[in-house]
mmCIF file with all atom_site columns, C-alpha atoms in Angstrom:
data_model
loop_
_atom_site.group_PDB
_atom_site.id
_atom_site.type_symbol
_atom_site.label_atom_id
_atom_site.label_alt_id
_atom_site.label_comp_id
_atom_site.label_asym_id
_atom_site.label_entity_id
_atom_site.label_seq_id
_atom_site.pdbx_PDB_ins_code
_atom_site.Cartn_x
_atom_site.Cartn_y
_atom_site.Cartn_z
_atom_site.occupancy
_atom_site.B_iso_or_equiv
_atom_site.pdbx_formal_charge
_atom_site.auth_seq_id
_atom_site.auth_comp_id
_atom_site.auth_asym_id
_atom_site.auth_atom_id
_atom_site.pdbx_PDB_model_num
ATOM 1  C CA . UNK A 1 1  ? -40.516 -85.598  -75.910 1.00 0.00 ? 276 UNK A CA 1
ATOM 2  C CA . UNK A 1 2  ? -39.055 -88.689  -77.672 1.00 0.00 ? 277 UNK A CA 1
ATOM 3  C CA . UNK A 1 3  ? -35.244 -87.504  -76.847 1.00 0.00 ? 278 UNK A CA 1
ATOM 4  C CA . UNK A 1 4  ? -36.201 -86.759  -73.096 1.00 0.00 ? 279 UNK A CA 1
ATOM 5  C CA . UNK A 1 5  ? -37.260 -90.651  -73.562 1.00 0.00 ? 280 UNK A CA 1
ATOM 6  C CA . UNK A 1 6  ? -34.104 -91.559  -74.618 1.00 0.00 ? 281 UNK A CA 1
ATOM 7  C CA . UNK A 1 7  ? -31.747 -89.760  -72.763 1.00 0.00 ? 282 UNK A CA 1
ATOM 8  C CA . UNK A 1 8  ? -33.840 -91.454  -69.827 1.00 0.00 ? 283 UNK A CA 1
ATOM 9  C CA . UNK A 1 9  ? -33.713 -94.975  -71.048 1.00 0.00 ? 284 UNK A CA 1
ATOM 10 C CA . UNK A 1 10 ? -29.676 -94.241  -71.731 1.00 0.00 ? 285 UNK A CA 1
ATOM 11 C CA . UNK A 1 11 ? -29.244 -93.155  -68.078 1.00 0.00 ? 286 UNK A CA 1
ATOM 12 C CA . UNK A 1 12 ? -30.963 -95.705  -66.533 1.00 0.00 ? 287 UNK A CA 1
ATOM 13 C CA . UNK A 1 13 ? -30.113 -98.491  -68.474 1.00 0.00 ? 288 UNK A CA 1
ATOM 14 C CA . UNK A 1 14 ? -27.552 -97.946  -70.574 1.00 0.00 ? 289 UNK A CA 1
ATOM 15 C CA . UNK A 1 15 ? -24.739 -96.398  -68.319 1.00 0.00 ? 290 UNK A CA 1
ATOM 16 C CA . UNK A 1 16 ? -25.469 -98.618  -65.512 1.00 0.00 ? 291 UNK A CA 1
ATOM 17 C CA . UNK A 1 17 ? -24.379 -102.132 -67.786 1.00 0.00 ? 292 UNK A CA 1
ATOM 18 C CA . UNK A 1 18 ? -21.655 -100.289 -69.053 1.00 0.00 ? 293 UNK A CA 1
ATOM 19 C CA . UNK A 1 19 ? -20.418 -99.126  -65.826 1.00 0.00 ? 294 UNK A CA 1
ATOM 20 C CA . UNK A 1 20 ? -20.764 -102.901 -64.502 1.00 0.00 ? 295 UNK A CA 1
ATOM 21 C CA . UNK A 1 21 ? -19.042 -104.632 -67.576 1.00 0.00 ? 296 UNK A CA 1
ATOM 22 C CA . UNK A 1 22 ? -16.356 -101.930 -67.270 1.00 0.00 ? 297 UNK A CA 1
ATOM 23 C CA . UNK A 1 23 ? -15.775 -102.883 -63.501 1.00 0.00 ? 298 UNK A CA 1
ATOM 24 C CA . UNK A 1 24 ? -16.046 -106.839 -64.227 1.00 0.00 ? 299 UNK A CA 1
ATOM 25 C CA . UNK A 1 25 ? -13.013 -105.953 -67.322 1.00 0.00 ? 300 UNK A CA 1
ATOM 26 C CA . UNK A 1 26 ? -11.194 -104.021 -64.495 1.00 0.00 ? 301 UNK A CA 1
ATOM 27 C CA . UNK A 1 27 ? -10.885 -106.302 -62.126 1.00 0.00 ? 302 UNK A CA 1
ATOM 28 C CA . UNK A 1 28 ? -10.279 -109.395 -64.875 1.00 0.00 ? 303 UNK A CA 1
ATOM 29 C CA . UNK A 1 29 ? -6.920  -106.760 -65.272 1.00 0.00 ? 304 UNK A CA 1
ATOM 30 C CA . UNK A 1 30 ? -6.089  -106.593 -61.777 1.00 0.00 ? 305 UNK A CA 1
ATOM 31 C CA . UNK A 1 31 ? -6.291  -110.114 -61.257 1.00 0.00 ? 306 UNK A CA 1
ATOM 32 C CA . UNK A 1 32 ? -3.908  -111.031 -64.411 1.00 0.00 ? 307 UNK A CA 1
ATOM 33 C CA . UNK A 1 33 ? -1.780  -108.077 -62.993 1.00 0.00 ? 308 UNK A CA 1
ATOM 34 C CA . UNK A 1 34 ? -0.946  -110.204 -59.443 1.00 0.00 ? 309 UNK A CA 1
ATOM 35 C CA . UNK A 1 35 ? -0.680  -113.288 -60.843 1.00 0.00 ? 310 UNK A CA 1
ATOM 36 C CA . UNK A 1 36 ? 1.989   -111.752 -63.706 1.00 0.00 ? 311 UNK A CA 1
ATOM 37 C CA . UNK A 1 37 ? 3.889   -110.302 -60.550 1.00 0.00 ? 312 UNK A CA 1
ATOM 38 C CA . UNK A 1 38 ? 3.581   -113.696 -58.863 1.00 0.00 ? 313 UNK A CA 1
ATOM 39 C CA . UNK A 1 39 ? 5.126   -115.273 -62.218 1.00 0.00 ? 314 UNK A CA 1
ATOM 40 C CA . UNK A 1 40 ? 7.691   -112.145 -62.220 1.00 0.00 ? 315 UNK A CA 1
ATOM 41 C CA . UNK A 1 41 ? 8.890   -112.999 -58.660 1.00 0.00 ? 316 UNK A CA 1
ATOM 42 C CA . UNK A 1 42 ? 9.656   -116.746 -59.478 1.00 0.00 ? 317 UNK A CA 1
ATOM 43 C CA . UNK A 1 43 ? 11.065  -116.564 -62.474 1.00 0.00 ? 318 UNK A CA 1
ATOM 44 C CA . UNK A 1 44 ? 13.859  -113.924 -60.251 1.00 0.00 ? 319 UNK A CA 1
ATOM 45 C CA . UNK A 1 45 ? 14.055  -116.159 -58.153 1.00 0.00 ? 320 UNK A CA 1
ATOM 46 C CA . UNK A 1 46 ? 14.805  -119.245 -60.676 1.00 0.00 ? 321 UNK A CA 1
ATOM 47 C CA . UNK A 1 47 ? 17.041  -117.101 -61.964 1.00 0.00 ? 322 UNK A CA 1
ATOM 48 C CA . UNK A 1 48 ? 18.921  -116.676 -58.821 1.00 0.00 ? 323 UNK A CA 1
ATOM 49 C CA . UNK A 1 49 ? 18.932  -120.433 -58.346 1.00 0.00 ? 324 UNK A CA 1
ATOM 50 C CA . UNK A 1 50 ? 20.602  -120.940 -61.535 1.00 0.00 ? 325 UNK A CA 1
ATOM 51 C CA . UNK A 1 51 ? 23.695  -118.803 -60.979 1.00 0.00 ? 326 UNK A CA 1
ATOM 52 C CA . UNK A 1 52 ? 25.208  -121.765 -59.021 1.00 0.00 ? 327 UNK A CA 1
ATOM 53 C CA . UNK A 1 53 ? 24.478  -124.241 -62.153 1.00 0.00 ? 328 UNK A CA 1
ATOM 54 C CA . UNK A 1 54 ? 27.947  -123.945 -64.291 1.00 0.00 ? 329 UNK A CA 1
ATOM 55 C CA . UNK A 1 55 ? 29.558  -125.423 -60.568 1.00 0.00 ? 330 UNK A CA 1
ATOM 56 C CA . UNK A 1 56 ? 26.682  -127.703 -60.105 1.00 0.00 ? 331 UNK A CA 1
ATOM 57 C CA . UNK A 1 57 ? 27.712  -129.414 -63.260 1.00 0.00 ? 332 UNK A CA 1
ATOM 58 C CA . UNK A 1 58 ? 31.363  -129.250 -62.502 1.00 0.00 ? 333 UNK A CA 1
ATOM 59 C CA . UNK A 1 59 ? 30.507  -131.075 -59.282 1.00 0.00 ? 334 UNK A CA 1
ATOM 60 C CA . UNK A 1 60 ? 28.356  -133.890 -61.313 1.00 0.00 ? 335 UNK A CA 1
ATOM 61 C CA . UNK A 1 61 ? 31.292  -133.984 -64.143 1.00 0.00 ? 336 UNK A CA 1
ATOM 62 C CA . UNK A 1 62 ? 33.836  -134.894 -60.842 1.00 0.00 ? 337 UNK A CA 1
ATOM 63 C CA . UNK A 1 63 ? 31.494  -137.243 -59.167 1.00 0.00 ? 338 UNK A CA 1
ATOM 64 C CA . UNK A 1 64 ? 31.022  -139.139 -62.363 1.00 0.00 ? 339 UNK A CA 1
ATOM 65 C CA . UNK A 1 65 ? 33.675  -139.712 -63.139 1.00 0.00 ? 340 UNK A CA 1
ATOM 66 C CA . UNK A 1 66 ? 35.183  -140.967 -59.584 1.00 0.00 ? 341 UNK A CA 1
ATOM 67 C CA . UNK A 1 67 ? 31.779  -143.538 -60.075 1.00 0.00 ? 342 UNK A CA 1
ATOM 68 C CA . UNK A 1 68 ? 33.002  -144.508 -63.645 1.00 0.00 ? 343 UNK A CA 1
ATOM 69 C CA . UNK A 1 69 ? 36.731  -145.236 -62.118 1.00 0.00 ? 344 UNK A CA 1
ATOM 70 C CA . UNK A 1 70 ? 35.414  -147.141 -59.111 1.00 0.00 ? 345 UNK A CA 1
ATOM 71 C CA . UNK A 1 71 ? 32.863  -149.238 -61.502 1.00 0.00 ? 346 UNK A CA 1
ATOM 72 C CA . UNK A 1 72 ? 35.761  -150.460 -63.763 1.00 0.00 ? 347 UNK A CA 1
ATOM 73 C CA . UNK A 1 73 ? 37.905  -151.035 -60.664 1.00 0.00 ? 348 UNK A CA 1
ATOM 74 C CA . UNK A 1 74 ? 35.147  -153.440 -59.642 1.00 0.00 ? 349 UNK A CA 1
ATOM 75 C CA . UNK A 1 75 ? 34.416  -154.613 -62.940 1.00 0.00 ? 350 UNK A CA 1
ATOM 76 C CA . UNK A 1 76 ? 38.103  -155.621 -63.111 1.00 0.00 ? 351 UNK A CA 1
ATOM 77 C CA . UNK A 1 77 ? 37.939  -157.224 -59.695 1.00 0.00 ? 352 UNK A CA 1
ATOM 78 C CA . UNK A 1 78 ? 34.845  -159.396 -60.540 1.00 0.00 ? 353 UNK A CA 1
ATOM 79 C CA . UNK A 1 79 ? 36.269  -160.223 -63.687 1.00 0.00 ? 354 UNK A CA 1
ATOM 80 C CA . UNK A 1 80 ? 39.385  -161.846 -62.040 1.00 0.00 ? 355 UNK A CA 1
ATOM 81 C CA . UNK A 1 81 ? 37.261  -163.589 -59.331 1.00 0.00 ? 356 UNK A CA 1
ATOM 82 C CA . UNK A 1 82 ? 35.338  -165.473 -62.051 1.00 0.00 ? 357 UNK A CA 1
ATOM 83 C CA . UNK A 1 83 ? 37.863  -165.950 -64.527 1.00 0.00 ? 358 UNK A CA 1
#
């Protein structure tokens, strides 16, 4: 009589929680799952931004320079008007 009692008790209560903590842990997973795609499609997409970086940097290199020449061409200019 006592294991009828228990196999009841296990039924009813038992598999029930376990059924609803498995389904909480399941969809904990499936919400970390979209958000690690999210992160997977931006970081592709960073990635695809950054293939234009090496001429990006040329580009600052040139444009940096042509500001250092004009600077010391005014520099130079100033220096004559007040000396």
């Amino acid at each position: 009589m006592l294991w009828w009692i228990g196999n009841l008790i296990l039924l009813l209560v038992v598999v029930p929680v376990a059924v609803a903590l498995l389904n909480r842990v399941l969809a904990a997973i499936e919400r970390i799952r979209k958000a690690s795609d999210e992160i997977l499609t931006g970081g592709v997409a960073v990635i695809g931004e950054l293939d234009t970086t090496r001429d990006l940097l040329a580009t600052t290199d040139e444009t940096i320079e042509e500001v250092a020449d004009g600077a010391v061409r005014y520099a130079g200019s100033v220096g004559k008007l007040l000396g």
